[in-house]
Short mmCIF file of C-alpha atoms in Angstrom, two decimals:
data_model
loop_
_atom_site.label_atom_id
_atom_site.label_comp_id
_atom_site.label_asym_id
_atom_site.label_seq_id
_atom_site.Cartn_x
_atom_site.Cartn_y
_atom_site.Cartn_z
CA UNK A 1 -18.17 76.89 -14.97
CA UNK A 2 -21.83 76.76 -15.97
CA UNK A 3 -24.84 77.21 -13.73
CA UNK A 4 -26.55 74.18 -15.27
CA UNK A 5 -25.41 71.49 -17.69
CA UNK A 6 -28.15 69.51 -19.41
CA UNK A 7 -27.32 66.07 -20.78
CA UNK A 8 -29.60 65.30 -23.71
CA UNK A 9 -30.98 67.55 -26.43
CA UNK A 10 -34.50 66.08 -26.48
CA UNK A 11 -37.80 67.50 -25.28
CA UNK A 12 -37.09 67.50 -21.53
CA UNK A 13 -33.59 68.92 -21.88
CA UNK A 14 -34.47 71.67 -24.32
CA UNK A 15 -37.57 72.77 -22.40
CA UNK A 16 -35.51 72.98 -19.20
CA UNK A 17 -32.81 74.96 -21.03
CA UNK A 18 -35.39 77.38 -22.43
CA UNK A 19 -36.99 77.99 -19.02
CA UNK A 20 -33.62 78.56 -17.38
CA UNK A 21 -32.32 80.75 -20.19
CA UNK A 22 -35.32 83.08 -19.91
CA UNK A 23 -34.17 83.83 -16.38
CA UNK A 24 -30.55 84.48 -17.38
CA UNK A 25 -29.13 81.18 -16.12
CA UNK A 26 -25.89 80.09 -17.82
CA UNK A 27 -26.76 76.76 -19.49
CA UNK A 28 -24.88 74.21 -21.59
CA UNK A 29 -26.67 71.39 -23.46
CA UNK A 30 -24.61 68.31 -24.32
CA UNK A 31 -25.95 65.86 -26.94
CA UNK A 32 -24.15 62.71 -28.10
CA UNK A 33 -25.80 62.62 -31.55
CA UNK A 34 -25.37 65.14 -34.37
CA UNK A 35 -28.62 67.11 -34.62
CA UNK A 36 -31.11 66.99 -36.17
CA UNK A 37 -31.37 63.21 -35.70
CA UNK A 38 -34.20 60.71 -36.08
CA UNK A 39 -35.79 59.61 -32.80
CA UNK A 40 -38.17 56.68 -32.64
CA UNK A 41 -41.43 58.06 -31.29
CA UNK A 42 -45.09 58.10 -32.24
CA UNK A 43 -44.74 61.85 -32.56
CA UNK A 44 -48.19 62.66 -31.23
CA UNK A 45 -48.32 65.76 -29.03
CA UNK A 46 -51.63 65.63 -27.21
CA UNK A 47 -53.26 68.99 -26.57
CA UNK A 48 -52.52 68.71 -22.84
CA UNK A 49 -48.80 68.56 -23.65
CA UNK A 50 -48.95 71.30 -26.29
CA UNK A 51 -50.50 73.69 -23.76
CA UNK A 52 -47.54 73.17 -21.42
CA UNK A 53 -44.96 74.37 -23.95
CA UNK A 54 -44.26 78.07 -23.28
CA UNK A 55 -44.21 79.04 -26.98
CA UNK A 56 -45.91 78.14 -30.27
CA UNK A 57 -44.75 75.00 -32.10
CA UNK A 58 -46.91 75.24 -35.25
CA UNK A 59 -43.81 75.41 -37.47
CA UNK A 60 -43.01 71.75 -36.70
CA UNK A 61 -46.54 70.37 -36.66
CA UNK A 62 -47.21 68.16 -39.68
CA UNK A 63 -50.91 67.79 -39.10
CA UNK A 64 -53.50 68.86 -36.51
CA UNK A 65 -55.90 66.06 -35.72
CA UNK A 66 -59.41 66.84 -34.48
CA UNK A 67 -60.75 63.27 -34.40
CA UNK A 68 -59.84 59.89 -32.94
CA UNK A 69 -61.01 56.45 -34.03
CA UNK A 70 -60.90 53.71 -31.42
CA UNK A 71 -61.36 50.13 -32.67
CA UNK A 72 -62.27 47.30 -30.30
CA UNK A 73 -61.50 44.07 -32.17
CA UNK A 74 -62.79 41.83 -29.38
CA UNK A 75 -66.32 43.15 -29.77
CA UNK A 76 -66.07 44.47 -33.36
CA UNK A 77 -66.87 48.00 -32.21
CA UNK A 78 -65.68 51.35 -33.52
CA UNK A 79 -65.91 54.62 -31.60
CA UNK A 80 -65.37 57.94 -33.38
CA UNK A 81 -64.69 61.02 -31.25
CA UNK A 82 -64.34 64.60 -32.47
CA UNK A 83 -63.35 67.89 -30.88
CA UNK A 84 -63.27 71.53 -31.99
CA UNK A 85 -59.63 71.83 -30.89
CA UNK A 86 -56.85 69.50 -32.06
CA UNK A 87 -56.77 66.36 -29.92
CA UNK A 88 -53.27 65.49 -31.13
CA UNK A 89 -50.66 67.51 -33.00
CA UNK A 90 -48.58 65.25 -35.24
CA UNK A 91 -44.86 65.88 -35.63
CA UNK A 92 -41.58 64.12 -36.36
CA UNK A 93 -39.35 64.11 -33.32
CA UNK A 94 -36.21 65.18 -35.17
CA UNK A 95 -38.04 68.36 -36.22
CA UNK A 96 -39.61 68.98 -32.82
CA UNK A 97 -36.39 68.45 -30.88
CA UNK A 98 -34.37 70.63 -33.23
CA UNK A 99 -36.95 73.42 -33.00
CA UNK A 100 -36.97 73.26 -29.19
CA UNK A 101 -33.18 73.37 -29.24
CA UNK A 102 -33.26 76.48 -31.44
CA UNK A 103 -35.61 78.14 -28.95
CA UNK A 104 -33.29 77.27 -26.06
CA UNK A 105 -30.19 78.52 -27.89
CA UNK A 106 -32.12 81.68 -28.76
CA UNK A 107 -32.26 82.33 -25.02
CA UNK A 108 -28.45 82.16 -24.84
CA UNK A 109 -28.14 78.51 -23.84
CA UNK A 110 -24.95 77.01 -25.28
CA UNK A 111 -25.05 73.76 -27.19
CA UNK A 112 -22.55 71.10 -28.19
CA UNK A 113 -23.45 67.95 -30.15
CA UNK A 114 -21.38 64.82 -30.82
CA UNK A 115 -20.31 64.98 -27.17
CA UNK A 116 -20.44 61.67 -25.34
CA UNK A 117 -20.68 61.97 -21.55
CA UNK A 118 -18.67 59.18 -19.94
CA UNK A 119 -18.89 59.99 -16.22
CA UNK A 120 -20.39 62.30 -13.62
CA UNK A 121 -18.58 63.20 -10.43
CA UNK A 122 -20.73 64.85 -7.75
CA UNK A 123 -18.83 67.25 -5.51
CA UNK A 124 -19.94 69.51 -2.66
CA UNK A 125 -20.28 72.67 -4.73
CA UNK A 126 -20.34 71.41 -8.32
CA UNK A 127 -20.68 68.46 -10.66
CA UNK A 128 -17.80 67.46 -12.93
CA UNK A 129 -19.07 66.20 -16.31
CA UNK A 130 -16.46 64.09 -18.10
CA UNK A 131 -16.89 63.57 -21.84
CA UNK A 132 -15.01 62.00 -24.75
CA UNK A 133 -13.61 65.43 -25.63
CA UNK A 134 -13.36 67.58 -22.52
CA UNK A 135 -14.40 68.17 -18.93
CA UNK A 136 -17.15 70.58 -17.93
CA UNK A 137 -18.26 71.90 -14.55
CA UNK A 138 -21.65 73.11 -13.35
CA UNK A 139 -23.52 73.89 -10.15
CA UNK A 140 -26.30 71.53 -11.32
CA UNK A 141 -26.78 68.83 -13.92
CA UNK A 142 -30.15 67.88 -15.41
CA UNK A 143 -29.98 64.36 -16.83
CA UNK A 144 -32.38 64.13 -19.75
CA UNK A 145 -30.58 61.48 -21.80
CA UNK A 146 -33.17 58.70 -21.57
CA UNK A 147 -33.53 55.47 -19.63
CA UNK A 148 -30.46 53.93 -21.31
CA UNK A 149 -28.24 57.00 -21.26
CA UNK A 150 -24.97 57.39 -19.42
CA UNK A 151 -26.72 59.14 -16.53
CA UNK A 152 -28.74 56.11 -15.46
CA UNK A 153 -25.63 53.93 -15.80
CA UNK A 154 -23.47 56.20 -13.65
CA UNK A 155 -26.24 56.54 -11.03
CA UNK A 156 -26.91 52.78 -10.94
CA UNK A 157 -30.42 53.10 -12.40
CA UNK A 158 -30.04 51.18 -15.66
CA UNK A 159 -32.41 48.44 -14.40
CA UNK A 160 -34.66 50.77 -12.44
CA UNK A 161 -37.52 50.85 -14.93
CA UNK A 162 -40.29 48.66 -16.23
CA UNK A 163 -39.77 48.93 -19.98
CA UNK A 164 -42.51 48.53 -22.58
CA UNK A 165 -41.35 47.11 -25.93
CA UNK A 166 -42.68 48.99 -28.95
CA UNK A 167 -42.18 48.81 -32.69
CA UNK A 168 -42.90 51.53 -35.22
CA UNK A 169 -42.78 51.77 -38.98
CA UNK A 170 -42.69 55.00 -40.97
CA UNK A 171 -44.87 53.86 -43.88
CA UNK A 172 -45.09 55.68 -47.22
CA UNK A 173 -48.14 54.73 -49.29
CA UNK A 174 -49.95 56.02 -52.40
CA UNK A 175 -51.93 59.23 -51.95
CA UNK A 176 -55.38 57.61 -52.09
CA UNK A 177 -54.43 55.15 -49.34
CA UNK A 178 -52.79 57.87 -47.26
CA UNK A 179 -55.95 59.99 -47.46
CA UNK A 180 -57.93 57.13 -45.92
CA UNK A 181 -56.04 57.64 -42.65
CA UNK A 182 -55.11 61.33 -42.87
CA UNK A 183 -57.83 62.95 -40.77
CA UNK A 184 -57.81 61.07 -37.48
CA UNK A 185 -55.61 59.30 -34.96
CA UNK A 186 -56.42 55.60 -34.94
CA UNK A 187 -56.07 53.27 -31.93
CA UNK A 188 -56.70 49.51 -32.10
CA UNK A 189 -57.39 47.39 -29.00
CA UNK A 190 -57.99 43.65 -28.79
CA UNK A 191 -55.77 42.96 -31.78
CA UNK A 192 -52.79 42.61 -29.42
CA UNK A 193 -53.90 41.05 -26.12
CA UNK A 194 -51.72 43.11 -23.81
CA UNK A 195 -51.19 46.28 -25.83
CA UNK A 196 -52.54 48.38 -28.66
CA UNK A 197 -51.76 49.59 -32.16
CA UNK A 198 -51.82 53.09 -33.59
CA UNK A 199 -51.83 54.92 -36.91
CA UNK A 200 -50.65 58.52 -36.81
CA UNK A 201 -50.78 60.50 -40.07
CA UNK A 202 -47.81 62.79 -40.62
CA UNK A 203 -47.22 65.23 -43.47
CA UNK A 204 -46.76 62.68 -46.26
CA UNK A 205 -46.63 59.28 -44.55
CA UNK A 206 -48.11 57.19 -41.75
CA UNK A 207 -46.43 56.32 -38.44
CA UNK A 208 -47.79 52.87 -37.59
CA UNK A 209 -46.82 51.02 -34.44
CA UNK A 210 -47.59 48.58 -31.65
CA UNK A 211 -46.86 48.79 -27.94
CA UNK A 212 -46.92 45.68 -25.75
CA UNK A 213 -47.66 46.82 -22.20
CA UNK A 214 -47.51 43.57 -20.22
CA UNK A 215 -46.25 40.64 -22.31
CA UNK A 216 -42.71 41.21 -23.60
CA UNK A 217 -42.52 37.76 -25.22
CA UNK A 218 -44.85 38.53 -28.13
CA UNK A 219 -43.18 38.89 -31.53
CA UNK A 220 -44.08 42.45 -32.40
CA UNK A 221 -42.65 42.17 -35.92
CA UNK A 222 -45.13 39.41 -36.75
CA UNK A 223 -47.96 41.32 -35.10
CA UNK A 224 -47.15 44.45 -37.06
CA UNK A 225 -47.23 42.54 -40.35
CA UNK A 226 -50.67 41.23 -39.39
CA UNK A 227 -51.73 44.72 -38.30
CA UNK A 228 -50.81 46.22 -41.67
CA UNK A 229 -52.81 43.47 -43.35
CA UNK A 230 -55.82 44.18 -41.13
CA UNK A 231 -55.54 47.86 -42.01
CA UNK A 232 -55.50 46.78 -45.68
CA UNK A 233 -52.17 48.52 -46.20
CA UNK A 234 -50.51 46.32 -48.80
CA UNK A 235 -49.39 48.85 -51.41
CA UNK A 236 -46.30 50.26 -49.68
CA UNK A 237 -43.87 52.55 -51.49
CA UNK A 238 -41.27 52.67 -48.73
CA UNK A 239 -41.03 51.66 -45.08
CA UNK A 240 -38.55 52.58 -42.33
CA UNK A 241 -38.55 50.14 -39.42
CA UNK A 242 -37.70 51.01 -35.82
CA UNK A 243 -37.96 49.38 -32.40
CA UNK A 244 -37.51 50.79 -28.92
CA UNK A 245 -38.38 50.48 -25.23
CA UNK A 246 -40.50 52.95 -23.27
CA UNK A 247 -39.81 53.31 -19.50
CA UNK A 248 -43.18 53.53 -17.76
CA UNK A 249 -42.46 52.98 -14.08
CA UNK A 250 -39.36 53.63 -11.96
CA UNK A 251 -38.87 51.00 -9.26
CA UNK A 252 -36.94 53.39 -7.01
CA UNK A 253 -38.73 56.72 -6.72
CA UNK A 254 -35.52 58.72 -6.57
CA UNK A 255 -35.12 61.68 -8.91
CA UNK A 256 -32.38 63.78 -7.30
CA UNK A 257 -28.80 62.83 -6.46
CA UNK A 258 -27.16 65.78 -4.78
CA UNK A 259 -26.77 68.33 -7.56
CA UNK A 260 -28.17 66.00 -10.25
CA UNK A 261 -31.84 65.97 -11.31
CA UNK A 262 -33.45 63.34 -13.57
CA UNK A 263 -35.94 64.44 -16.22
CA UNK A 264 -37.87 62.89 -19.11
CA UNK A 265 -37.30 59.20 -19.84
CA UNK A 266 -34.33 59.20 -17.45
CA UNK A 267 -36.91 59.67 -14.69
CA UNK A 268 -39.02 56.83 -16.14
CA UNK A 269 -42.22 58.86 -16.20
CA UNK A 270 -44.30 57.76 -19.18
CA UNK A 271 -48.03 57.02 -19.07
CA UNK A 272 -48.67 53.34 -18.12
CA UNK A 273 -51.99 53.38 -20.00
CA UNK A 274 -50.97 55.02 -23.28
CA UNK A 275 -47.13 54.88 -23.07
CA UNK A 276 -47.21 58.59 -23.99
CA UNK A 277 -44.05 60.28 -22.72
CA UNK A 278 -43.85 63.72 -24.35
CA UNK A 279 -46.21 65.27 -21.77
CA UNK A 280 -44.08 64.09 -18.89
CA UNK A 281 -40.84 65.07 -20.61
CA UNK A 282 -42.19 68.62 -20.88
CA UNK A 283 -43.43 68.65 -17.29
CA UNK A 284 -40.23 67.28 -15.77
CA UNK A 285 -38.16 69.71 -17.84
CA UNK A 286 -40.22 72.64 -16.57
CA UNK A 287 -40.18 71.32 -12.99
CA UNK A 288 -36.41 70.83 -13.02
CA UNK A 289 -35.85 74.38 -14.21
CA UNK A 290 -38.38 75.87 -11.79
CA UNK A 291 -36.92 73.95 -8.85
CA UNK A 292 -33.42 75.27 -9.55
CA UNK A 293 -34.74 78.81 -9.88
CA UNK A 294 -37.06 78.67 -6.87
CA UNK A 295 -34.43 76.95 -4.72
CA UNK A 296 -31.91 79.67 -5.54
CA UNK A 297 -29.18 77.06 -6.16
CA UNK A 298 -29.42 75.72 -2.60
CA UNK A 299 -28.92 71.96 -2.96
CA UNK A 300 -31.39 70.88 -0.26
CA UNK A 301 -34.02 73.41 -1.30
CA UNK A 302 -33.78 72.46 -4.98
CA UNK A 303 -34.07 68.75 -4.23
CA UNK A 304 -37.03 69.27 -1.90
CA UNK A 305 -38.93 71.38 -4.43
CA UNK A 306 -38.24 69.01 -7.32
CA UNK A 307 -39.24 65.89 -5.38
CA UNK A 308 -42.50 67.50 -4.31
CA UNK A 309 -43.34 68.40 -7.91
CA UNK A 310 -42.48 64.92 -9.15
CA UNK A 311 -44.52 63.34 -6.36
CA UNK A 312 -47.65 64.90 -7.86
CA UNK A 313 -46.83 63.37 -11.24
CA UNK A 314 -46.23 59.99 -9.61
CA UNK A 315 -49.68 60.20 -8.02
CA UNK A 316 -51.27 60.92 -11.38
CA UNK A 317 -49.45 58.04 -13.02
CA UNK A 318 -50.48 55.72 -10.19
CA UNK A 319 -54.11 56.24 -11.21
CA UNK A 320 -53.19 55.63 -14.84
CA UNK A 321 -51.47 52.39 -13.81
CA UNK A 322 -54.64 51.32 -11.99
CA UNK A 323 -56.64 51.71 -15.20
CA UNK A 324 -53.95 50.08 -17.34
CA UNK A 325 -54.13 46.92 -15.23
CA UNK A 326 -57.72 46.32 -16.31
CA UNK A 327 -57.09 47.28 -19.92
CA UNK A 328 -54.00 45.18 -20.58
CA UNK A 329 -53.49 42.47 -17.96
CA UNK A 330 -57.07 41.18 -17.92
CA UNK A 331 -58.26 40.85 -21.55
CA UNK A 332 -61.62 39.33 -20.56
CA UNK A 333 -62.42 42.30 -18.31
CA UNK A 334 -61.30 44.73 -21.01
CA UNK A 335 -63.62 43.02 -23.48
CA UNK A 336 -66.53 43.43 -21.07
CA UNK A 337 -65.70 47.05 -20.27
CA UNK A 338 -65.32 48.03 -23.94
CA UNK A 339 -68.57 46.30 -24.85
CA UNK A 340 -70.56 47.99 -22.09
CA UNK A 341 -68.80 51.30 -21.68
CA UNK A 342 -66.53 51.78 -24.71
CA UNK A 343 -68.29 54.95 -25.80
CA UNK A 344 -67.85 56.60 -22.41
CA UNK A 345 -64.26 55.44 -22.07
CA UNK A 346 -63.41 56.91 -25.49
CA UNK A 347 -64.92 60.23 -24.47
CA UNK A 348 -63.17 60.37 -21.11
CA UNK A 349 -59.77 59.43 -22.53
CA UNK A 350 -60.16 62.19 -25.11
CA UNK A 351 -60.83 64.61 -22.26
CA UNK A 352 -57.55 63.51 -20.68
CA UNK A 353 -55.68 64.05 -23.97
CA UNK A 354 -57.23 67.52 -24.15
CA UNK A 355 -56.16 68.38 -20.61
CA UNK A 356 -59.78 68.79 -19.51
CA UNK A 357 -59.62 65.81 -17.16
CA UNK A 358 -56.88 64.09 -15.15
CA UNK A 359 -56.52 60.42 -14.23
CA UNK A 360 -56.89 61.26 -10.56
CA UNK A 361 -60.16 63.09 -11.16
CA UNK A 362 -61.36 60.30 -13.43
CA UNK A 363 -60.74 57.66 -10.77
CA UNK A 364 -61.81 59.63 -7.69
CA UNK A 365 -64.77 61.74 -8.88
CA UNK A 366 -68.08 59.77 -8.77
CA UNK A 367 -69.55 62.01 -11.48
CA UNK A 368 -67.11 60.54 -13.98
CA UNK A 369 -68.52 57.07 -13.39
CA UNK A 370 -71.92 58.40 -14.47
CA UNK A 371 -70.26 59.85 -17.58
CA UNK A 372 -68.60 56.47 -18.07
CA UNK A 373 -71.91 54.55 -17.95
CA UNK A 374 -74.14 57.15 -19.65
CA UNK A 375 -71.79 59.14 -21.90
CA UNK A 376 -74.51 60.48 -24.20
CA UNK A 377 -75.73 62.82 -21.44
CA UNK A 378 -72.30 64.50 -21.30
CA UNK A 379 -70.92 64.30 -24.82
CA UNK A 380 -69.51 67.35 -26.58
CA UNK A 381 -69.50 65.47 -29.90
CA UNK A 382 -71.28 62.31 -31.11
CA UNK A 383 -69.55 58.95 -30.81
CA UNK A 384 -70.29 56.28 -33.45
CA UNK A 385 -69.96 52.55 -32.99
CA UNK A 386 -69.85 49.33 -34.98
CA UNK A 387 -67.57 48.10 -37.76
#
């Protein structure tokens, strides 16, 4: 019998295991894949997310990025933003996840990979976890196995999420071409009507992708070919192609089922504006662990604490969804907003990445609208425009 079994050895699961292990909780992590394993992900850890992790992660950071370049193709504008602290820490998810797992195991959490969970049976005083190899029992289970994992299937949540289609290529190019993109995170709007493109420099290659936030009928493969051409990336040594779906909004706001808690992508909490999910994986992992500890294993108390914590995240994401509606569903309004206020928007979004501003404060604080309209009066760094 374990105190807590965690299904999924990704960010949310490993962070939860670490936080529980520090307090002497008996934890078992079950992962269906052999680790380390590749995981499709932009691999950008914004500073806000990095500050949430309760230990240093420099060993698995490929590159610290202090600048962002935002391109508005509707208006042919370019905004360059810089900070004195890294805006985004670039990593490969197989390295990050494996490092987080090592930290959790270092706190006496147990770990088993190549274990496929096939069913969950919720009982009064425990949860029975049935796998392809054995049965395990725990007082609580944290489901952190993604929006398409066995947990959402067993709990009837497989169709509970709005899913954003995304495509990403790991692109290896000659050194001179790599250096052209190596010092900033690039974001392109207006190239894809209802989404955006990105270029994230890693240690020796570029992660280049597109996310389509509202129109799932667009052929992202064709768009990515055109995007590479627009970036003038034609001399490619090697490319690894991946596609995936990002859950950005749960239809049913239910995150606890008796002694089961949902975390990470299984909870469907990714940013509707940026599709960034690492921040919320970290937060839900921490909240799940804290709720179990604070609730002292009392099922009603744990559920109440966890739901209250998640409710705050839902409120934050609601404000992000409000902004995303204007950015992605109404291209003509986005074009107007970027033309008039693109500099201020770039600055404010960077503040959110840095953890210096939240979506709720951005939407509700009148001062931020002044910053939005007259950003030069508030800027920490200059913003350039035009391309």
